Structures are given as C-alpha cells and as structure tokens.
C-alpha angles and dihedrals in degrees: 000000000000091000092046095049091048097053090035089061089059091049087052092056090049090048091051088055091053090048094051095054094039091054092049099045111358086244120137104219108212090181088075093098091057090059088058090050093047092052093055097040095047092048090053092047095048094048090049088053089058101253117151112268095245093049092047090053094047092050091045088058099039097049095053088047088056089048088053090053091049091051090053095045097043103035112017103036096052091058096042110162095026121138117280091244090056091051091049091051089051091055090050089053090049089051092053091047094051092046091051092050090049091053090052098046102035101027128229098281124114116249134194129206117220113254112260096232108017131281103257106132120238114226114223122172093332095313128096127233123195115229088233089064088064089054090051093049094042093047092049092048091049091049091051091050092048090050091049090052092046095052097042103035108033131070091226092053092049089050089056091049091049091051092051090050097049121350095191094049090048090054091049092057092049103262110149097233093182088060089049091056091048091052091047091058091046093050092044092052092046092052092050092048091050090054091049092051094048094046099042095083089056107039101019121230141244139167093276104043091099094073098071096030091053094047092048089049087054090051089051091050092050092046092052094041120275109266096019115120094198090045091053092056095044092043093051093051092046093050091049093048095046091047092051094045091048091051091047101043103028112023137304087229088074096045096107093041095058097075091051093049085050094053091051090054091047093051092048100045108016110022093167093055127226097303102018114124122236113253131207129198126201113222 
C-alpha cells in the first residue's frame, strides 16, 4: 500500500496535467510523460553540476514549463482548429522529439537522485516506508492545494475554468483563450516535472522513463474522468495501489499490464470515469 500510494501520487500529477490541457483544448497531450522525465533528468544534471539543491529543483520545474510553452506555440497554435486526432498525433511527435533530444544530451544510462532526507526506512505497523515517500506525498498534496487556490481565488484561474466550461462564451466576454491554452501547457509541464523530481530518488530515471509514466498517468485521468481534477488525483492513487497490490499478490511480471487491463474495463463499463460528467449532444 505504501509503495502504491507513493507511485500513485506521481500518476496523479501526470493525470492532473492531462486534465488541465484537456479542459483548455480537448487535446490529449501524450508528451506529458516526457515532462516527468525532464524533471528527474534535469534535477540529476543540475545537482551533478554542483548547483544548490533548491535551485536545481526550481530550474528542473521551470525549464520543462518553458518546453511546454514552446510545444504549444510551435506545434499546437499553428494548426489551431485542426481535428483532435491531428493534435494528438502532434503531441506524440513532440514526445518522440523530446525523448530523442534527452537521449543525445543526457545519454542512455540510468541515473538516481539522492534522497532529500536520507534513506533510513521508517517502520510503521510492520511495514517500512522510505522517507522519500513522504516527500512525494507531501509534494503532491501541496501541488493540489496550490492548484485549488489558483483556480478558486485568482482571476487567471477562473479564466481557465471559464474556458474549460465554454470556450466560445469565454472568448465573447473577453477572456484570451489562447493565453489560457499556453498557461495550461506550462502548468501541465511543471506538474509533470515535479512528479519526476520527487520520484527519481525512489525509482531512478533515464531518458525513456516518461513512456510508461505518461501512459499510466493517462489511465489515471481516464479512470477518474478525463478533465476532472478530483478524478485525476483519485484515479492516480487507485492506479498506483492496484498496480502495487497486483505485483505483490499476483506477480511483478504483470505490474505494467495491470493499468492497461484497467483502462479496457473502464472504457467498456464506465467510459466517463469515476467523476466524469455525463454529456448530451443535440442532433
């Protein structure tokens, strides 16, 4: 359970990134996993270069956010109004491009980031919990609270909510929806990078870790209800827990298959997810 909740918190951050962009543009951004990879790899690189830990972490969040903005400006904005499938294919291409650049600049080795507060396990009820797991859970909780404050207490956040509810109506009342989409990509990338930084001391990182983490974040977003912030958090935790329980009680060989079996069941029996609203269309 401890292991599942820890990795599930990272899936939740990835799922929140999917939800942010989906709400702003109805685009499913399959480059989300690469933001997770960039966060971990940049944090490792900056610490190896001798930067203070706090500065390395700030830069490892800010730079992926800038990459997210560039993806939106250079790939999504020029084809504004294109079919959703075209936009999804563009994000897949962006993912492959980022992964290739990471392989060139960082190499194909596996790296580990030093734990933030040591690696002496904490014994709880006969189980052990790594101190880094508390950083993962605390960082995720803080990110969720900051997002809640941003969307409920700031004008910019309310503009993003208005755009997700009705893009045309938001434009008619003067909300710059292009800016909203840009900010959605920046926030999504920052959330992914935060997850990559927090998880790197536990699972290690490499240029290709974003593939599975991104796909599992997508499963979490679909499970919770695509576009639902609460659903993204709950879905991420559920996917992590089910994955860990499956690895522990069935076989670790099937660990990566469990989320994809889960998404098939969701699409068959609950296509709107746990918190997804029902939609109607007049024809």
